[in-house]
Amino acid sequence: MLTTPSHLLRLSQGHLNLLETCPRKFQHTYLEQLNSPANPEHEERQTLGSRFHLLMQQREMGLPIDSLLAADTQLQSWMSAFTHAAPEVLKTATDNSTFRESEHYRTLQVQEYLLTVIYDLLIADSQQAQILDWKTYPKPPNKRALAQNWQTRLYMYVLAETSTYLPENISMSYWFVQSEGKSQNLTFTYSHTQHQQTAKKLNQLLSQLTTWLERYQQNEPFPQVATGSKACDYCQFVVRCDRTPKTEEIKTQNSLPNIANIQEVTI
């Protein structure tokens, strides 16, 4: 799947995270469209998360949300907690100097790739711009890990590249709406130095991808992570990649009988 000027390969933050974590998994998932059966519990969480995003989008557009809330007590609880924790986020702008848009979509071409981002909510005025993202899983991740996640890096990078805002005037906030029964947030600021670092890392990763794609056209698979990597422990492609998770190795070792307990065979 080589890119051409008329056909740019679209990449999201999820693709970049996957590519950086395990190039071979990127190959199986994105290029070959191989997917394992969905986990019912995971699907349920995704559905509920999508409903909350729809709720917030309709509210921002001025559409009625009472019917959505009435039909789902979980959404009622999350919305109530979020309203209490972040009334300033839900406050509608009273002047024309503030821009607010839900599900704001932007693209940026870097090399032969089209990077795409969708901001759950973008609030901007003449001085600064704030990206907001809704998360519906229970526990906020480690802040340092989230700072290195490509969603954080790419979202602020693209906004700086496609607007007149200086990096120092851009921020991103994640809101965890069901965190321990109350909404919590993690906010990241941006800087010119971070912007340069992201640009360097992004171009390096995309250059690697171009090389791997060219080799893939010659029937050479994408690289694998090192043997014994934790990334393999719960990967759905562990058999396809001929990797055995450590947990399975331990089970196998524990299933072998103790040699001291094996009775001798008399001949």
mmCIF file of C-alpha atoms in Angstrom:
data_model
loop_
_atom_site.group_PDB
_atom_site.id
_atom_site.type_symbol
_atom_site.label_atom_id
_atom_site.label_comp_id
_atom_site.label_asym_id
_atom_site.label_seq_id
_atom_site.Cartn_x
_atom_site.Cartn_y
_atom_site.Cartn_z
ATOM 1 C CA MET A 1 0.000 0.000 0.000
ATOM 2 C CA LEU A 2 2.314 2.727 -1.209
ATOM 3 C CA THR A 3 1.021 6.272 -1.122
ATOM 4 C CA THR A 4 0.801 8.498 -4.186
ATOM 5 C CA PRO A 5 0.203 12.262 -4.438
ATOM 6 C CA SER A 6 -3.458 11.539 -5.243
ATOM 7 C CA HIS A 7 -3.872 8.960 -2.482
ATOM 8 C CA LEU A 8 -2.483 9.935 0.892
ATOM 9 C CA LEU A 9 -2.540 7.381 3.656
ATOM 10 C CA ARG A 10 -4.740 8.705 6.459
ATOM 11 C CA LEU A 11 -3.368 8.317 9.962
ATOM 12 C CA SER A 12 -4.936 9.104 13.317
ATOM 13 C CA GLN A 13 -3.388 9.241 16.766
ATOM 14 C CA GLY A 14 -4.495 5.637 17.258
ATOM 15 C CA HIS A 15 -2.508 4.532 14.215
ATOM 16 C CA LEU A 16 0.595 6.354 15.454
ATOM 17 C CA ASN A 17 0.305 4.779 18.904
ATOM 18 C CA LEU A 18 -0.063 1.344 17.334
ATOM 19 C CA LEU A 19 2.831 1.905 14.936
ATOM 20 C CA GLU A 20 5.112 3.017 17.756
ATOM 21 C CA THR A 21 4.060 0.181 20.079
ATOM 22 C CA CYS A 22 4.359 -2.649 17.547
ATOM 23 C CA PRO A 23 4.880 -2.182 13.785
ATOM 24 C CA ARG A 24 3.816 -5.777 13.069
ATOM 25 C CA LYS A 25 0.515 -5.262 14.883
ATOM 26 C CA PHE A 26 0.014 -2.107 12.783
ATOM 27 C CA GLN A 27 0.488 -4.266 9.683
ATOM 28 C CA HIS A 28 -2.056 -6.869 10.789
ATOM 29 C CA THR A 29 -4.613 -4.361 12.040
ATOM 30 C CA TYR A 30 -4.401 -1.490 9.573
ATOM 31 C CA LEU A 31 -2.977 -2.892 6.337
ATOM 32 C CA GLU A 32 -4.467 -6.378 6.460
ATOM 33 C CA GLN A 33 -7.639 -5.484 8.396
ATOM 34 C CA LEU A 34 -7.321 -8.517 10.669
ATOM 35 C CA ASN A 35 -9.431 -8.243 13.791
ATOM 36 C CA SER A 36 -10.296 -10.655 16.559
ATOM 37 C CA PRO A 37 -13.889 -11.095 17.803
ATOM 38 C CA ALA A 38 -14.911 -8.143 19.935
ATOM 39 C CA ASN A 39 -14.994 -8.552 23.690
ATOM 40 C CA PRO A 40 -18.651 -8.036 24.788
ATOM 41 C CA GLU A 41 -17.609 -6.092 27.889
ATOM 42 C CA HIS A 42 -15.316 -3.866 25.832
ATOM 43 C CA GLU A 43 -18.068 -3.321 23.259
ATOM 44 C CA GLU A 44 -20.488 -2.293 26.007
ATOM 45 C CA ARG A 45 -18.012 0.266 27.366
ATOM 46 C CA GLN A 46 -17.430 1.633 23.865
ATOM 47 C CA THR A 47 -21.159 1.955 23.238
ATOM 48 C CA LEU A 48 -21.691 3.824 26.491
ATOM 49 C CA GLY A 49 -18.734 6.086 25.714
ATOM 50 C CA SER A 50 -20.148 6.842 22.261
ATOM 51 C CA ARG A 51 -23.501 7.749 23.805
ATOM 52 C CA PHE A 52 -21.836 10.214 26.167
ATOM 53 C CA HIS A 53 -19.963 11.811 23.258
ATOM 54 C CA LEU A 54 -23.254 12.100 21.349
ATOM 55 C CA LEU A 55 -24.875 13.652 24.410
ATOM 56 C CA MET A 56 -22.150 16.297 24.691
ATOM 57 C CA GLN A 57 -22.254 16.997 20.959
ATOM 58 C CA GLN A 58 -26.022 17.501 20.932
ATOM 59 C CA ARG A 59 -25.818 19.754 23.970
ATOM 60 C CA GLU A 60 -23.140 21.906 22.327
ATOM 61 C CA MET A 61 -25.271 22.193 19.189
ATOM 62 C CA GLY A 62 -28.231 23.394 21.236
ATOM 63 C CA LEU A 63 -30.269 20.251 20.585
ATOM 64 C CA PRO A 64 -32.468 18.726 23.320
ATOM 65 C CA ILE A 65 -30.790 16.066 25.457
ATOM 66 C CA ASP A 66 -33.553 15.305 27.975
ATOM 67 C CA SER A 67 -34.665 12.169 26.133
ATOM 68 C CA LEU A 68 -31.104 10.805 26.094
ATOM 69 C CA LEU A 69 -30.712 11.411 29.822
ATOM 70 C CA ALA A 70 -34.132 9.997 30.670
ATOM 71 C CA ALA A 71 -33.312 6.749 28.880
ATOM 72 C CA ASP A 72 -29.999 6.128 30.644
ATOM 73 C CA THR A 73 -29.342 6.538 34.369
ATOM 74 C CA GLN A 74 -25.594 6.111 33.800
ATOM 75 C CA LEU A 75 -25.528 9.104 31.463
ATOM 76 C CA GLN A 76 -27.574 11.062 34.002
ATOM 77 C CA SER A 77 -25.009 10.315 36.692
ATOM 78 C CA TRP A 78 -22.032 11.246 34.513
ATOM 79 C CA MET A 79 -23.648 14.437 33.261
ATOM 80 C CA SER A 80 -24.595 15.507 36.772
ATOM 81 C CA ALA A 81 -21.062 14.919 38.061
ATOM 82 C CA PHE A 82 -19.504 16.703 35.089
ATOM 83 C CA THR A 83 -21.841 19.698 35.423
ATOM 84 C CA HIS A 84 -20.839 20.018 39.075
ATOM 85 C CA ALA A 85 -17.097 19.617 38.376
ATOM 86 C CA ALA A 86 -16.767 21.794 35.269
ATOM 87 C CA PRO A 87 -19.541 24.393 35.013
ATOM 88 C CA GLU A 88 -17.180 26.714 33.113
ATOM 89 C CA VAL A 89 -16.808 24.167 30.304
ATOM 90 C CA LEU A 90 -20.563 23.914 29.837
ATOM 91 C CA LYS A 91 -21.107 27.655 29.968
ATOM 92 C CA THR A 92 -22.228 28.926 26.574
ATOM 93 C CA ALA A 93 -20.283 31.875 25.181
ATOM 94 C CA THR A 94 -22.239 35.133 25.346
ATOM 95 C CA ASP A 95 -20.137 36.996 22.789
ATOM 96 C CA ASN A 96 -18.966 36.397 19.249
ATOM 97 C CA SER A 97 -15.275 36.502 20.143
ATOM 98 C CA THR A 98 -15.208 32.920 21.454
ATOM 99 C CA PHE A 99 -15.285 29.983 19.060
ATOM 100 C CA ARG A 100 -16.775 26.709 20.300
ATOM 101 C CA GLU A 101 -17.297 23.588 18.227
ATOM 102 C CA SER A 102 -17.964 19.982 19.126
ATOM 103 C CA GLU A 103 -16.376 17.175 17.079
ATOM 104 C CA HIS A 104 -14.047 19.689 15.424
ATOM 105 C CA TYR A 105 -12.160 18.034 12.549
ATOM 106 C CA ARG A 106 -8.727 19.009 11.192
ATOM 107 C CA THR A 107 -6.179 17.477 8.839
ATOM 108 C CA LEU A 108 -2.509 18.094 8.187
ATOM 109 C CA GLN A 109 -0.285 16.612 5.504
ATOM 110 C CA VAL A 110 3.143 15.503 6.680
ATOM 111 C CA GLN A 111 5.307 13.776 4.080
ATOM 112 C CA GLU A 112 2.939 11.505 2.123
ATOM 113 C CA TYR A 113 0.469 11.072 4.976
ATOM 114 C CA LEU A 114 -2.703 12.898 5.951
ATOM 115 C CA LEU A 115 -2.898 13.239 9.719
ATOM 116 C CA THR A 116 -6.441 13.560 11.049
ATOM 117 C CA VAL A 117 -7.671 14.753 14.430
ATOM 118 C CA ILE A 118 -11.143 15.168 15.904
ATOM 119 C CA TYR A 119 -11.463 17.340 18.998
ATOM 120 C CA ASP A 120 -14.421 16.489 21.228
ATOM 121 C CA LEU A 121 -14.661 20.213 21.927
ATOM 122 C CA LEU A 122 -12.527 23.140 20.799
ATOM 123 C CA ILE A 123 -12.830 26.448 22.648
ATOM 124 C CA ALA A 124 -10.821 29.345 21.236
ATOM 125 C CA ASP A 125 -10.686 33.117 21.426
ATOM 126 C CA SER A 126 -8.261 35.743 20.174
ATOM 127 C CA GLN A 127 -5.658 34.811 22.789
ATOM 128 C CA GLN A 128 -5.720 31.057 23.349
ATOM 129 C CA ALA A 129 -7.175 27.735 22.260
ATOM 130 C CA GLN A 130 -8.203 24.810 24.440
ATOM 131 C CA ILE A 131 -8.797 21.250 23.258
ATOM 132 C CA LEU A 132 -11.105 19.125 25.415
ATOM 133 C CA ASP A 133 -11.489 15.364 25.269
ATOM 134 C CA TRP A 134 -14.042 13.195 27.084
ATOM 135 C CA LYS A 135 -12.948 9.870 28.576
ATOM 136 C CA THR A 136 -15.432 7.431 30.080
ATOM 137 C CA TYR A 137 -13.146 4.804 31.582
ATOM 138 C CA PRO A 138 -13.021 4.744 35.385
ATOM 139 C CA LYS A 139 -9.422 5.578 36.237
ATOM 140 C CA PRO A 140 -7.221 8.322 34.743
ATOM 141 C CA PRO A 141 -3.933 6.924 33.408
ATOM 142 C CA ASN A 142 -0.518 8.018 34.572
ATOM 143 C CA LYS A 143 -0.086 11.654 33.538
ATOM 144 C CA ARG A 144 3.441 11.109 32.226
ATOM 145 C CA ALA A 145 2.249 8.233 30.041
ATOM 146 C CA LEU A 146 -0.671 10.307 28.778
ATOM 147 C CA ALA A 147 1.697 13.160 27.918
ATOM 148 C CA GLN A 148 3.634 10.770 25.657
ATOM 149 C CA ASN A 149 0.494 9.346 24.074
ATOM 150 C CA TRP A 150 0.152 10.395 20.449
ATOM 151 C CA GLN A 151 -3.315 11.784 21.098
ATOM 152 C CA THR A 152 -1.859 14.467 23.362
ATOM 153 C CA ARG A 153 1.130 15.161 21.131
ATOM 154 C CA LEU A 154 -0.653 15.055 17.771
ATOM 155 C CA TYR A 155 -3.733 17.038 18.803
ATOM 156 C CA MET A 156 -1.760 20.050 19.997
ATOM 157 C CA TYR A 157 0.785 19.747 17.188
ATOM 158 C CA VAL A 158 -1.869 19.821 14.462
ATOM 159 C CA LEU A 159 -3.641 22.805 16.010
ATOM 160 C CA ALA A 160 -0.380 24.766 16.178
ATOM 161 C CA GLU A 161 0.427 23.871 12.565
ATOM 162 C CA THR A 162 -3.016 24.729 11.194
ATOM 163 C CA SER A 163 -3.750 27.941 13.105
ATOM 164 C CA THR A 164 -2.099 31.207 14.088
ATOM 165 C CA TYR A 165 -1.863 30.247 17.772
ATOM 166 C CA LEU A 166 1.581 30.016 19.302
ATOM 167 C CA PRO A 167 2.260 26.658 20.997
ATOM 168 C CA GLU A 168 2.359 28.429 24.378
ATOM 169 C CA ASN A 169 -1.262 29.527 23.853
ATOM 170 C CA ILE A 170 -2.547 25.995 23.249
ATOM 171 C CA SER A 171 -3.607 23.511 25.913
ATOM 172 C CA MET A 172 -5.412 20.189 26.092
ATOM 173 C CA SER A 173 -7.629 18.861 28.877
ATOM 174 C CA TYR A 174 -8.883 15.323 29.344
ATOM 175 C CA TRP A 175 -12.050 14.942 31.399
ATOM 176 C CA PHE A 176 -12.626 11.554 33.038
ATOM 177 C CA VAL A 177 -16.340 11.682 33.689
ATOM 178 C CA GLN A 178 -16.724 8.536 35.793
ATOM 179 C CA SER A 179 -13.483 8.639 37.743
ATOM 180 C CA GLU A 180 -14.262 7.245 41.221
ATOM 181 C CA GLY A 181 -17.766 8.659 41.123
ATOM 182 C CA LYS A 182 -16.692 12.193 40.257
ATOM 183 C CA SER A 183 -15.294 13.900 37.179
ATOM 184 C CA GLN A 184 -11.563 14.594 37.159
ATOM 185 C CA ASN A 185 -9.343 16.254 34.603
ATOM 186 C CA LEU A 186 -5.737 16.299 33.459
ATOM 187 C CA THR A 187 -4.518 19.379 31.599
ATOM 188 C CA PHE A 188 -1.428 19.685 29.415
ATOM 189 C CA THR A 189 0.196 22.917 28.320
ATOM 190 C CA TYR A 190 2.321 23.257 25.191
ATOM 191 C CA SER A 191 5.537 25.023 24.197
ATOM 192 C CA HIS A 192 7.730 25.760 21.199
ATOM 193 C CA THR A 193 10.271 23.208 22.442
ATOM 194 C CA GLN A 194 7.619 20.492 22.703
ATOM 195 C CA HIS A 195 6.384 21.407 19.240
ATOM 196 C CA GLN A 196 9.858 20.942 17.762
ATOM 197 C CA GLN A 197 10.303 17.636 19.596
ATOM 198 C CA THR A 198 6.964 16.349 18.318
ATOM 199 C CA ALA A 199 7.803 17.411 14.757
ATOM 200 C CA LYS A 200 11.117 15.546 14.910
ATOM 201 C CA LYS A 201 9.610 12.381 16.378
ATOM 202 C CA LEU A 202 6.665 12.464 13.979
ATOM 203 C CA ASN A 203 8.856 12.798 10.900
ATOM 204 C CA GLN A 204 11.133 10.000 12.109
ATOM 205 C CA LEU A 205 8.171 7.683 12.668
ATOM 206 C CA LEU A 206 6.615 8.488 9.288
ATOM 207 C CA SER A 207 9.944 7.999 7.502
ATOM 208 C CA GLN A 208 10.202 4.579 9.131
ATOM 209 C CA LEU A 209 6.665 3.803 8.012
ATOM 210 C CA THR A 210 7.532 4.710 4.414
ATOM 211 C CA THR A 211 10.506 2.336 4.509
ATOM 212 C CA TRP A 212 8.428 -0.473 6.022
ATOM 213 C CA LEU A 213 5.676 0.039 3.434
ATOM 214 C CA GLU A 214 8.186 -0.192 0.593
ATOM 215 C CA ARG A 215 9.592 -3.421 2.027
ATOM 216 C CA TYR A 216 6.073 -4.718 2.630
ATOM 217 C CA GLN A 217 5.446 -4.365 -1.103
ATOM 218 C CA GLN A 218 8.375 -6.749 -1.548
ATOM 219 C CA ASN A 219 6.716 -9.260 0.808
ATOM 220 C CA GLU A 220 8.818 -8.305 3.808
ATOM 221 C CA PRO A 221 6.673 -7.988 6.942
ATOM 222 C CA PHE A 222 6.854 -5.083 9.356
ATOM 223 C CA PRO A 223 9.293 -5.464 12.292
ATOM 224 C CA GLN A 224 8.230 -7.214 15.476
ATOM 225 C CA VAL A 225 8.879 -6.086 19.021
ATOM 226 C CA ALA A 226 11.631 -7.853 20.947
ATOM 227 C CA THR A 227 10.957 -11.376 22.172
ATOM 228 C CA GLY A 228 9.559 -11.292 25.686
ATOM 229 C CA SER A 229 7.991 -7.859 25.273
ATOM 230 C CA LYS A 230 4.997 -7.163 27.494
ATOM 231 C CA ALA A 231 3.192 -5.942 24.376
ATOM 232 C CA CYS A 232 2.819 -9.589 23.342
ATOM 233 C CA ASP A 233 1.244 -10.794 26.581
ATOM 234 C CA TYR A 234 -2.330 -9.881 25.670
ATOM 235 C CA CYS A 235 -2.033 -9.389 21.912
ATOM 236 C CA GLN A 236 -4.585 -11.154 19.692
ATOM 237 C CA PHE A 237 -1.857 -11.867 17.121
ATOM 238 C CA VAL A 238 0.419 -13.777 19.481
ATOM 239 C CA VAL A 239 -0.097 -17.074 17.617
ATOM 240 C CA ARG A 240 0.209 -15.510 14.171
ATOM 241 C CA CYS A 241 3.471 -13.888 15.258
ATOM 242 C CA ASP A 242 4.702 -17.136 16.840
ATOM 243 C CA ARG A 243 5.035 -15.504 20.225
ATOM 244 C CA THR A 244 3.987 -17.141 23.486
ATOM 245 C CA PRO A 245 3.039 -14.789 26.325
ATOM 246 C CA LYS A 246 4.984 -15.226 29.534
ATOM 247 C CA THR A 247 1.743 -16.049 31.321
ATOM 248 C CA GLU A 248 1.255 -19.033 29.007
ATOM 249 C CA GLU A 249 4.857 -20.136 29.498
ATOM 250 C CA ILE A 250 4.361 -20.093 33.255
ATOM 251 C CA LYS A 251 1.155 -22.112 32.909
ATOM 252 C CA THR A 252 2.981 -24.649 30.741
ATOM 253 C CA GLN A 253 5.857 -24.907 33.186
ATOM 254 C CA ASN A 254 3.497 -25.341 36.117
ATOM 255 C CA SER A 255 1.544 -28.018 34.268
ATOM 256 C CA LEU A 256 4.611 -30.266 33.916
ATOM 257 C CA PRO A 257 4.810 -32.952 36.599
ATOM 258 C CA ASN A 258 7.554 -32.775 39.183
ATOM 259 C CA ILE A 259 10.195 -35.330 38.158
ATOM 260 C CA ALA A 260 10.597 -36.408 41.775
ATOM 261 C CA ASN A 261 6.976 -37.559 41.813
ATOM 262 C CA ILE A 262 7.194 -39.699 38.658
ATOM 263 C CA GLN A 263 7.216 -43.380 39.491
ATOM 264 C CA GLU A 264 9.968 -45.511 38.018
ATOM 265 C CA VAL A 265 8.969 -48.018 35.390
ATOM 266 C CA THR A 266 10.173 -51.518 36.068
ATOM 267 C CA ILE A 267 11.444 -53.343 32.992
#
